Amino acid sequence: MWTIVFIILIVLLLAVLALVWGCAYIAKKALHPVAKRKALDVWPDQYKLPYENVFFKTEDGVQLKGWFIPRPDSNKTIILMHGWGMNRADIFKNTCFLYDLGYNLLYFDFRALGESGGTVSSIGYLEVKDLEAAIKFLKETRAFACEKIGLYGLSMGGMVAIYETAHNPEIACVAAEASYYSFRKVVSRWAWVHNKVPYFPLMPIVLHYMRKNLSDNPEKYSPKYNVPQIAPRPIFIIHGRYDNLVPAAQAKLLYKNAGEPKEVWLVPGAKHNKCAEVGGFEYKQRLGDFFRKYL
């Protein structure tokens, strides 16, 4: 009898240890996206645009790489940021049309992705430092282009753009596409979509390991806490109506909590990161009109 009880206890202990190890593995996989680092497949000269390869370091010593696309007749710049698991080339082809509207463009790879250094991707928290470094680089080396600065961010880049705009009065306007509402919710959704990990009882453990690895709580950087602070500067929220990773309901919450002026466009038929592809000409028209109006 006692032998059976002992065996059951051992099995249960091993199961618990396996679950904890699995949660730690998922947290590490999200924060160290080695498999997501891919080579660039598009360059500005393929679109007949002038560009400069640029390099700059963050305050914590990570070297970032990017492109500056100069418009000598303009003193306005849009900084454009990609999502988790992506690089600057992935958003370039859908946004470079903004150059023709009269703006300097700055693209860069977030840490641990594309050609930038670093090994840890925090899904937004550390990436704020990357954007701050990009703005500092612009002001120190391209002062002529900094009379007005606008931000565009996709997914994780949208979260970073919202946070920076809320805390930096020098940002004139922001367009956030497919941005999540809450760090906790998006990580939980990602774990379910990609690994079928249920929220309870596993995700609280995963989130614990993420906080432990980052030595901070990324949840407080979530757009839900920052979007109300952007007004009276304008925000344009773009989201796929059929986004499978960040449900459109989160975009509606962002819009509800944002102050005026604000705009929202739920793109019919678009899934996560597919608004430009599905929206086509209307996507370019709406995004271009937003920056023309406010930048």
mmCIF file of C-alpha atoms in Angstrom:
data_model
loop_
_atom_site.group_PDB
_atom_site.id
_atom_site.type_symbol
_atom_site.label_atom_id
_atom_site.label_comp_id
_atom_site.label_asym_id
_atom_site.label_seq_id
_atom_site.Cartn_x
_atom_site.Cartn_y
_atom_site.Cartn_z
ATOM 1 C CA MET A 1 0.000 0.000 0.000
ATOM 2 C CA TRP A 2 2.674 2.508 1.043
ATOM 3 C CA THR A 3 4.727 1.525 -1.991
ATOM 4 C CA ILE A 4 1.847 2.472 -4.298
ATOM 5 C CA VAL A 5 1.337 5.786 -2.496
ATOM 6 C CA PHE A 6 5.054 6.520 -2.766
ATOM 7 C CA ILE A 7 5.060 5.766 -6.498
ATOM 8 C CA ILE A 8 2.029 8.017 -7.039
ATOM 9 C CA LEU A 9 3.714 10.856 -5.135
ATOM 10 C CA ILE A 10 6.883 10.440 -7.204
ATOM 11 C CA VAL A 11 4.880 10.491 -10.435
ATOM 12 C CA LEU A 12 3.009 13.608 -9.321
ATOM 13 C CA LEU A 13 6.260 15.310 -8.335
ATOM 14 C CA LEU A 14 7.826 14.505 -11.690
ATOM 15 C CA ALA A 15 4.717 15.802 -13.458
ATOM 16 C CA VAL A 16 4.865 19.070 -11.544
ATOM 17 C CA LEU A 17 8.582 19.445 -12.277
ATOM 18 C CA ALA A 18 7.915 18.744 -15.960
ATOM 19 C CA LEU A 19 5.191 21.403 -16.031
ATOM 20 C CA VAL A 20 7.434 23.965 -14.355
ATOM 21 C CA TRP A 21 10.285 23.146 -16.742
ATOM 22 C CA GLY A 22 7.898 23.448 -19.687
ATOM 23 C CA CYS A 23 6.730 26.865 -18.504
ATOM 24 C CA ALA A 24 10.321 28.042 -18.098
ATOM 25 C CA TYR A 25 11.086 26.777 -21.611
ATOM 26 C CA ILE A 26 8.149 28.668 -23.131
ATOM 27 C CA ALA A 27 9.224 31.858 -21.337
ATOM 28 C CA LYS A 28 12.774 31.442 -22.652
ATOM 29 C CA LYS A 29 11.510 30.717 -26.171
ATOM 30 C CA ALA A 30 9.518 33.964 -26.199
ATOM 31 C CA LEU A 31 12.351 36.071 -24.779
ATOM 32 C CA HIS A 32 15.156 34.534 -26.868
ATOM 33 C CA PRO A 33 13.700 34.289 -30.391
ATOM 34 C CA VAL A 34 16.870 32.891 -32.029
ATOM 35 C CA ALA A 35 14.858 31.024 -34.638
ATOM 36 C CA LYS A 36 13.050 34.251 -35.530
ATOM 37 C CA ARG A 37 16.212 36.152 -36.511
ATOM 38 C CA LYS A 38 16.159 36.156 -40.298
ATOM 39 C CA ALA A 39 18.071 37.894 -43.049
ATOM 40 C CA LEU A 40 16.749 41.014 -44.759
ATOM 41 C CA ASP A 41 15.158 40.294 -48.127
ATOM 42 C CA VAL A 42 14.405 43.856 -49.293
ATOM 43 C CA TRP A 43 16.546 46.993 -49.595
ATOM 44 C CA PRO A 44 15.510 50.570 -50.383
ATOM 45 C CA ASP A 45 17.541 50.731 -53.613
ATOM 46 C CA GLN A 46 15.277 48.029 -55.020
ATOM 47 C CA TYR A 47 12.537 50.658 -54.766
ATOM 48 C CA LYS A 48 14.827 53.339 -56.207
ATOM 49 C CA LEU A 49 15.044 55.159 -52.871
ATOM 50 C CA PRO A 50 18.229 56.774 -51.515
ATOM 51 C CA TYR A 51 19.315 55.416 -48.155
ATOM 52 C CA GLU A 52 22.055 55.354 -45.575
ATOM 53 C CA ASN A 53 22.994 52.376 -43.431
ATOM 54 C CA VAL A 54 22.907 53.643 -39.851
ATOM 55 C CA PHE A 55 24.176 52.262 -36.540
ATOM 56 C CA PHE A 56 23.521 53.402 -32.998
ATOM 57 C CA LYS A 57 23.657 52.015 -29.459
ATOM 58 C CA THR A 58 21.035 51.840 -26.748
ATOM 59 C CA GLU A 59 21.656 53.041 -23.219
ATOM 60 C CA ASP A 60 22.283 49.432 -22.155
ATOM 61 C CA GLY A 61 24.893 48.907 -24.868
ATOM 62 C CA VAL A 62 23.016 47.032 -27.607
ATOM 63 C CA GLN A 63 24.013 48.025 -31.137
ATOM 64 C CA LEU A 64 21.111 48.502 -33.508
ATOM 65 C CA LYS A 65 21.176 48.709 -37.301
ATOM 66 C CA GLY A 66 18.806 50.447 -39.650
ATOM 67 C CA TRP A 67 18.194 52.606 -42.714
ATOM 68 C CA PHE A 68 17.747 56.335 -42.894
ATOM 69 C CA ILE A 69 15.974 57.404 -46.074
ATOM 70 C CA PRO A 70 16.642 61.142 -46.434
ATOM 71 C CA ARG A 71 14.307 63.659 -47.966
ATOM 72 C CA PRO A 72 16.448 66.830 -48.254
ATOM 73 C CA ASP A 73 13.400 69.046 -48.744
ATOM 74 C CA SER A 74 11.727 67.862 -45.521
ATOM 75 C CA ASN A 75 12.268 68.538 -41.810
ATOM 76 C CA LYS A 76 9.765 65.861 -40.771
ATOM 77 C CA THR A 77 10.573 62.229 -40.026
ATOM 78 C CA ILE A 78 8.556 59.085 -39.466
ATOM 79 C CA ILE A 79 10.208 56.332 -37.426
ATOM 80 C CA LEU A 80 8.861 52.916 -38.417
ATOM 81 C CA MET A 81 9.013 49.814 -36.215
ATOM 82 C CA HIS A 82 8.394 46.156 -36.966
ATOM 83 C CA GLY A 83 6.838 43.425 -34.855
ATOM 84 C CA TRP A 84 8.182 40.492 -32.836
ATOM 85 C CA GLY A 85 9.950 37.916 -34.991
ATOM 86 C CA MET A 86 10.249 40.378 -37.882
ATOM 87 C CA ASN A 87 12.824 42.842 -39.194
ATOM 88 C CA ARG A 88 12.785 46.247 -40.879
ATOM 89 C CA ALA A 89 12.504 44.762 -44.378
ATOM 90 C CA ASP A 90 9.174 43.161 -43.445
ATOM 91 C CA ILE A 91 7.491 46.536 -42.985
ATOM 92 C CA PHE A 92 9.486 48.518 -45.534
ATOM 93 C CA LYS A 93 7.636 47.423 -48.654
ATOM 94 C CA ASN A 94 4.235 48.404 -47.208
ATOM 95 C CA THR A 95 5.265 51.783 -45.790
ATOM 96 C CA CYS A 96 8.022 53.214 -47.999
ATOM 97 C CA PHE A 97 5.342 55.073 -49.999
ATOM 98 C CA LEU A 98 5.391 57.619 -47.161
ATOM 99 C CA TYR A 99 8.676 58.913 -48.596
ATOM 100 C CA ASP A 100 6.783 60.158 -51.660
ATOM 101 C CA LEU A 101 4.487 62.142 -49.372
ATOM 102 C CA GLY A 102 7.439 64.250 -48.218
ATOM 103 C CA TYR A 103 8.906 62.546 -45.143
ATOM 104 C CA ASN A 104 12.311 61.320 -44.064
ATOM 105 C CA LEU A 105 12.009 57.701 -42.965
ATOM 106 C CA LEU A 106 13.974 55.842 -40.303
ATOM 107 C CA TYR A 107 13.741 52.062 -40.094
ATOM 108 C CA PHE A 108 15.683 49.953 -37.605
ATOM 109 C CA ASP A 109 15.755 46.395 -36.301
ATOM 110 C CA PHE A 110 14.786 45.860 -32.695
ATOM 111 C CA ARG A 111 17.296 44.068 -30.482
ATOM 112 C CA ALA A 112 17.694 40.309 -31.002
ATOM 113 C CA LEU A 113 16.047 40.597 -34.421
ATOM 114 C CA GLY A 114 17.186 41.371 -37.959
ATOM 115 C CA GLU A 115 20.739 42.707 -38.079
ATOM 116 C CA SER A 116 20.733 44.274 -34.613
ATOM 117 C CA GLY A 117 22.679 42.940 -31.666
ATOM 118 C CA GLY A 118 21.365 41.481 -28.443
ATOM 119 C CA THR A 119 19.827 38.141 -27.563
ATOM 120 C CA VAL A 120 16.769 39.089 -25.502
ATOM 121 C CA SER A 121 13.468 40.278 -26.958
ATOM 122 C CA SER A 122 11.081 41.463 -24.267
ATOM 123 C CA ILE A 123 8.044 41.915 -26.559
ATOM 124 C CA GLY A 124 8.050 45.628 -25.848
ATOM 125 C CA TYR A 125 9.637 46.550 -22.523
ATOM 126 C CA LEU A 126 13.304 46.610 -23.583
ATOM 127 C CA GLU A 127 12.394 47.714 -27.091
ATOM 128 C CA VAL A 128 11.349 51.088 -25.698
ATOM 129 C CA LYS A 129 15.070 51.652 -25.085
ATOM 130 C CA ASP A 130 15.682 50.871 -28.760
ATOM 131 C CA LEU A 131 13.258 53.559 -29.896
ATOM 132 C CA GLU A 132 14.715 56.059 -27.450
ATOM 133 C CA ALA A 133 18.144 55.354 -28.938
ATOM 134 C CA ALA A 134 16.775 55.890 -32.444
ATOM 135 C CA ILE A 135 15.298 59.270 -31.497
ATOM 136 C CA LYS A 136 18.533 60.313 -29.799
ATOM 137 C CA PHE A 137 20.492 59.270 -32.895
ATOM 138 C CA LEU A 138 18.213 61.345 -35.120
ATOM 139 C CA LYS A 139 18.493 64.452 -32.961
ATOM 140 C CA GLU A 140 22.271 64.210 -32.688
ATOM 141 C CA THR A 141 23.062 63.380 -36.316
ATOM 142 C CA ARG A 142 20.057 64.473 -38.399
ATOM 143 C CA ALA A 143 18.808 67.541 -36.513
ATOM 144 C CA PHE A 144 17.407 69.016 -39.725
ATOM 145 C CA ALA A 145 14.878 66.154 -39.861
ATOM 146 C CA CYS A 146 13.568 66.505 -36.323
ATOM 147 C CA GLU A 147 11.255 69.509 -36.423
ATOM 148 C CA LYS A 148 8.403 67.028 -36.312
ATOM 149 C CA ILE A 149 8.591 63.311 -35.550
ATOM 150 C CA GLY A 150 5.816 60.804 -36.102
ATOM 151 C CA LEU A 151 5.787 57.128 -35.172
ATOM 152 C CA TYR A 152 4.455 54.034 -36.896
ATOM 153 C CA GLY A 153 4.582 50.641 -35.224
ATOM 154 C CA LEU A 154 3.354 47.182 -36.151
ATOM 155 C CA SER A 155 2.315 44.716 -33.413
ATOM 156 C CA MET A 156 5.126 44.905 -30.818
ATOM 157 C CA GLY A 157 6.297 48.049 -32.615
ATOM 158 C CA GLY A 158 2.834 49.513 -32.083
ATOM 159 C CA MET A 159 3.101 48.941 -28.357
ATOM 160 C CA VAL A 160 6.514 50.660 -28.296
ATOM 161 C CA ALA A 161 5.163 53.572 -30.346
ATOM 162 C CA ILE A 162 2.229 54.072 -27.975
ATOM 163 C CA TYR A 163 4.439 53.980 -24.882
ATOM 164 C CA GLU A 164 6.976 56.441 -26.290
ATOM 165 C CA THR A 165 4.320 58.869 -27.520
ATOM 166 C CA ALA A 166 2.672 58.827 -24.095
ATOM 167 C CA HIS A 167 5.967 59.725 -22.413
ATOM 168 C CA ASN A 168 7.661 61.925 -25.007
ATOM 169 C CA PRO A 169 5.954 65.251 -25.803
ATOM 170 C CA GLU A 170 8.215 65.679 -28.847
ATOM 171 C CA ILE A 171 6.273 63.003 -30.738
ATOM 172 C CA ALA A 172 3.642 64.695 -32.895
ATOM 173 C CA CYS A 173 1.440 61.705 -33.753
ATOM 174 C CA VAL A 174 1.379 57.917 -33.761
ATOM 175 C CA ALA A 175 -0.052 55.167 -35.941
ATOM 176 C CA ALA A 176 -0.282 51.796 -34.156
ATOM 177 C CA GLU A 177 -1.159 48.725 -36.196
ATOM 178 C CA ALA A 178 -2.097 45.333 -34.709
ATOM 179 C CA SER A 179 -0.937 46.531 -31.302
ATOM 180 C CA TYR A 180 -1.788 44.469 -28.263
ATOM 181 C CA TYR A 181 -3.731 45.888 -25.323
ATOM 182 C CA SER A 182 -2.061 43.960 -22.515
ATOM 183 C CA PHE A 183 1.303 42.164 -22.325
ATOM 184 C CA ARG A 184 -0.218 39.442 -20.160
ATOM 185 C CA LYS A 185 -3.008 38.840 -22.642
ATOM 186 C CA VAL A 186 -0.856 38.772 -25.755
ATOM 187 C CA VAL A 187 1.701 36.368 -24.272
ATOM 188 C CA SER A 188 -1.110 34.104 -23.093
ATOM 189 C CA ARG A 189 -2.719 34.216 -26.531
ATOM 190 C CA TRP A 190 0.624 33.560 -28.265
ATOM 191 C CA ALA A 191 1.274 30.547 -26.040
ATOM 192 C CA TRP A 192 -2.169 29.145 -26.846
ATOM 193 C CA VAL A 193 -2.035 29.787 -30.611
ATOM 194 C CA HIS A 194 1.480 28.400 -31.072
ATOM 195 C CA ASN A 195 1.833 25.831 -28.285
ATOM 196 C CA LYS A 196 -1.737 25.131 -27.098
ATOM 197 C CA VAL A 197 -0.793 26.185 -23.567
ATOM 198 C CA PRO A 198 -3.932 26.884 -21.486
ATOM 199 C CA TYR A 199 -3.971 29.989 -19.323
ATOM 200 C CA PHE A 200 -4.697 28.130 -16.109
ATOM 201 C CA PRO A 201 -2.664 26.789 -14.424
ATOM 202 C CA LEU A 202 0.360 27.264 -16.695
ATOM 203 C CA MET A 203 0.461 30.865 -17.900
ATOM 204 C CA PRO A 204 0.875 32.454 -14.457
ATOM 205 C CA ILE A 205 4.047 30.347 -14.149
ATOM 206 C CA VAL A 206 5.244 31.343 -17.633
ATOM 207 C CA LEU A 207 4.642 35.018 -16.865
ATOM 208 C CA HIS A 208 6.478 34.632 -13.562
ATOM 209 C CA TYR A 209 9.557 33.335 -15.380
ATOM 210 C CA MET A 210 9.348 36.152 -17.908
ATOM 211 C CA ARG A 211 9.246 38.754 -15.130
ATOM 212 C CA LYS A 212 12.135 37.003 -13.408
ATOM 213 C CA ASN A 213 14.263 36.921 -16.568
ATOM 214 C CA LEU A 214 13.563 40.572 -17.364
ATOM 215 C CA SER A 215 13.916 41.767 -13.758
ATOM 216 C CA ASP A 216 10.815 43.870 -14.266
ATOM 217 C CA ASN A 217 7.104 43.545 -14.922
ATOM 218 C CA PRO A 218 6.442 44.198 -18.648
ATOM 219 C CA GLU A 219 2.704 44.447 -18.022
ATOM 220 C CA LYS A 220 3.031 48.023 -16.757
ATOM 221 C CA TYR A 221 4.359 49.056 -20.186
ATOM 222 C CA SER A 222 1.188 47.786 -21.857
ATOM 223 C CA PRO A 223 -0.768 50.169 -24.122
ATOM 224 C CA LYS A 224 -3.795 49.886 -21.811
ATOM 225 C CA TYR A 225 -1.944 52.040 -19.271
ATOM 226 C CA ASN A 226 -0.365 54.448 -21.748
ATOM 227 C CA VAL A 227 -2.797 55.171 -24.553
ATOM 228 C CA PRO A 228 -4.892 57.586 -22.398
ATOM 229 C CA GLN A 229 -1.798 59.789 -21.947
ATOM 230 C CA ILE A 230 -1.293 60.496 -25.658
ATOM 231 C CA ALA A 231 -4.055 63.101 -26.122
ATOM 232 C CA PRO A 232 -4.227 65.821 -27.300
ATOM 233 C CA ARG A 233 -1.819 64.361 -29.861
ATOM 234 C CA PRO A 234 -3.514 62.156 -32.452
ATOM 235 C CA ILE A 235 -3.454 58.381 -32.672
ATOM 236 C CA PHE A 236 -4.519 56.138 -35.554
ATOM 237 C CA ILE A 237 -5.327 52.544 -34.572
ATOM 238 C CA ILE A 238 -5.269 50.018 -37.419
ATOM 239 C CA HIS A 239 -6.244 46.410 -36.789
ATOM 240 C CA GLY A 240 -7.284 43.303 -38.673
ATOM 241 C CA ARG A 241 -10.904 42.424 -38.033
ATOM 242 C CA TYR A 242 -9.929 38.729 -38.048
ATOM 243 C CA ASP A 243 -6.653 39.018 -36.148
ATOM 244 C CA ASN A 244 -6.059 35.567 -34.657
ATOM 245 C CA LEU A 245 -3.256 36.598 -32.289
ATOM 246 C CA VAL A 246 -4.506 39.957 -31.017
ATOM 247 C CA PRO A 247 -8.308 39.951 -31.282
ATOM 248 C CA ALA A 248 -9.917 43.078 -32.725
ATOM 249 C CA ALA A 249 -11.671 43.615 -29.396
ATOM 250 C CA GLN A 250 -8.301 44.820 -28.053
ATOM 251 C CA ALA A 251 -8.146 47.528 -30.729
ATOM 252 C CA LYS A 252 -11.623 48.640 -29.720
ATOM 253 C CA LEU A 253 -10.467 48.921 -26.103
ATOM 254 C CA LEU A 254 -7.455 50.989 -27.147
ATOM 255 C CA TYR A 255 -9.688 53.291 -29.159
ATOM 256 C CA LYS A 256 -12.161 53.604 -26.295
ATOM 257 C CA ASN A 257 -9.438 54.563 -23.818
ATOM 258 C CA ALA A 258 -7.612 56.969 -26.139
ATOM 259 C CA GLY A 259 -8.370 60.669 -26.045
ATOM 260 C CA GLU A 260 -9.231 62.865 -29.007
ATOM 261 C CA PRO A 261 -8.174 63.220 -31.737
ATOM 262 C CA LYS A 262 -8.275 59.525 -32.572
ATOM 263 C CA GLU A 263 -9.106 57.279 -35.483
ATOM 264 C CA VAL A 264 -9.634 53.535 -35.799
ATOM 265 C CA TRP A 265 -9.850 51.267 -38.828
ATOM 266 C CA LEU A 266 -10.719 47.597 -38.496
ATOM 267 C CA VAL A 267 -9.638 46.111 -41.813
ATOM 268 C CA PRO A 268 -12.231 43.600 -43.069
ATOM 269 C CA GLY A 269 -10.798 40.132 -43.672
ATOM 270 C CA ALA A 270 -7.318 40.945 -42.324
ATOM 271 C CA LYS A 271 -5.482 38.690 -39.886
ATOM 272 C CA HIS A 272 -2.503 39.619 -37.704
ATOM 273 C CA ASN A 273 0.061 41.784 -39.539
ATOM 274 C CA LYS A 274 -1.920 41.522 -42.782
ATOM 275 C CA CYS A 275 -3.701 44.888 -42.871
ATOM 276 C CA ALA A 276 -1.507 46.356 -45.607
ATOM 277 C CA GLU A 277 -1.739 43.230 -47.709
ATOM 278 C CA VAL A 278 -5.528 43.062 -47.444
ATOM 279 C CA GLY A 279 -6.193 46.814 -47.351
ATOM 280 C CA GLY A 280 -4.203 47.562 -50.514
ATOM 281 C CA PHE A 281 -4.708 51.068 -51.881
ATOM 282 C CA GLU A 282 -7.100 52.026 -49.074
ATOM 283 C CA TYR A 283 -4.412 51.151 -46.527
ATOM 284 C CA LYS A 284 -1.930 53.527 -48.160
ATOM 285 C CA GLN A 285 -4.567 56.214 -48.538
ATOM 286 C CA ARG A 286 -5.693 56.090 -44.901
ATOM 287 C CA LEU A 287 -2.197 55.904 -43.427
ATOM 288 C CA GLY A 288 -0.932 58.620 -45.747
ATOM 289 C CA ASP A 289 -3.885 60.894 -44.976
ATOM 290 C CA PHE A 290 -3.263 60.507 -41.243
ATOM 291 C CA PHE A 291 0.341 61.657 -41.456
ATOM 292 C CA ARG A 292 -0.483 64.418 -43.941
ATOM 293 C CA LYS A 293 -3.117 65.748 -41.575
ATOM 294 C CA TYR A 294 -1.110 65.625 -38.358
ATOM 295 C CA LEU A 295 2.556 65.646 -39.332
#
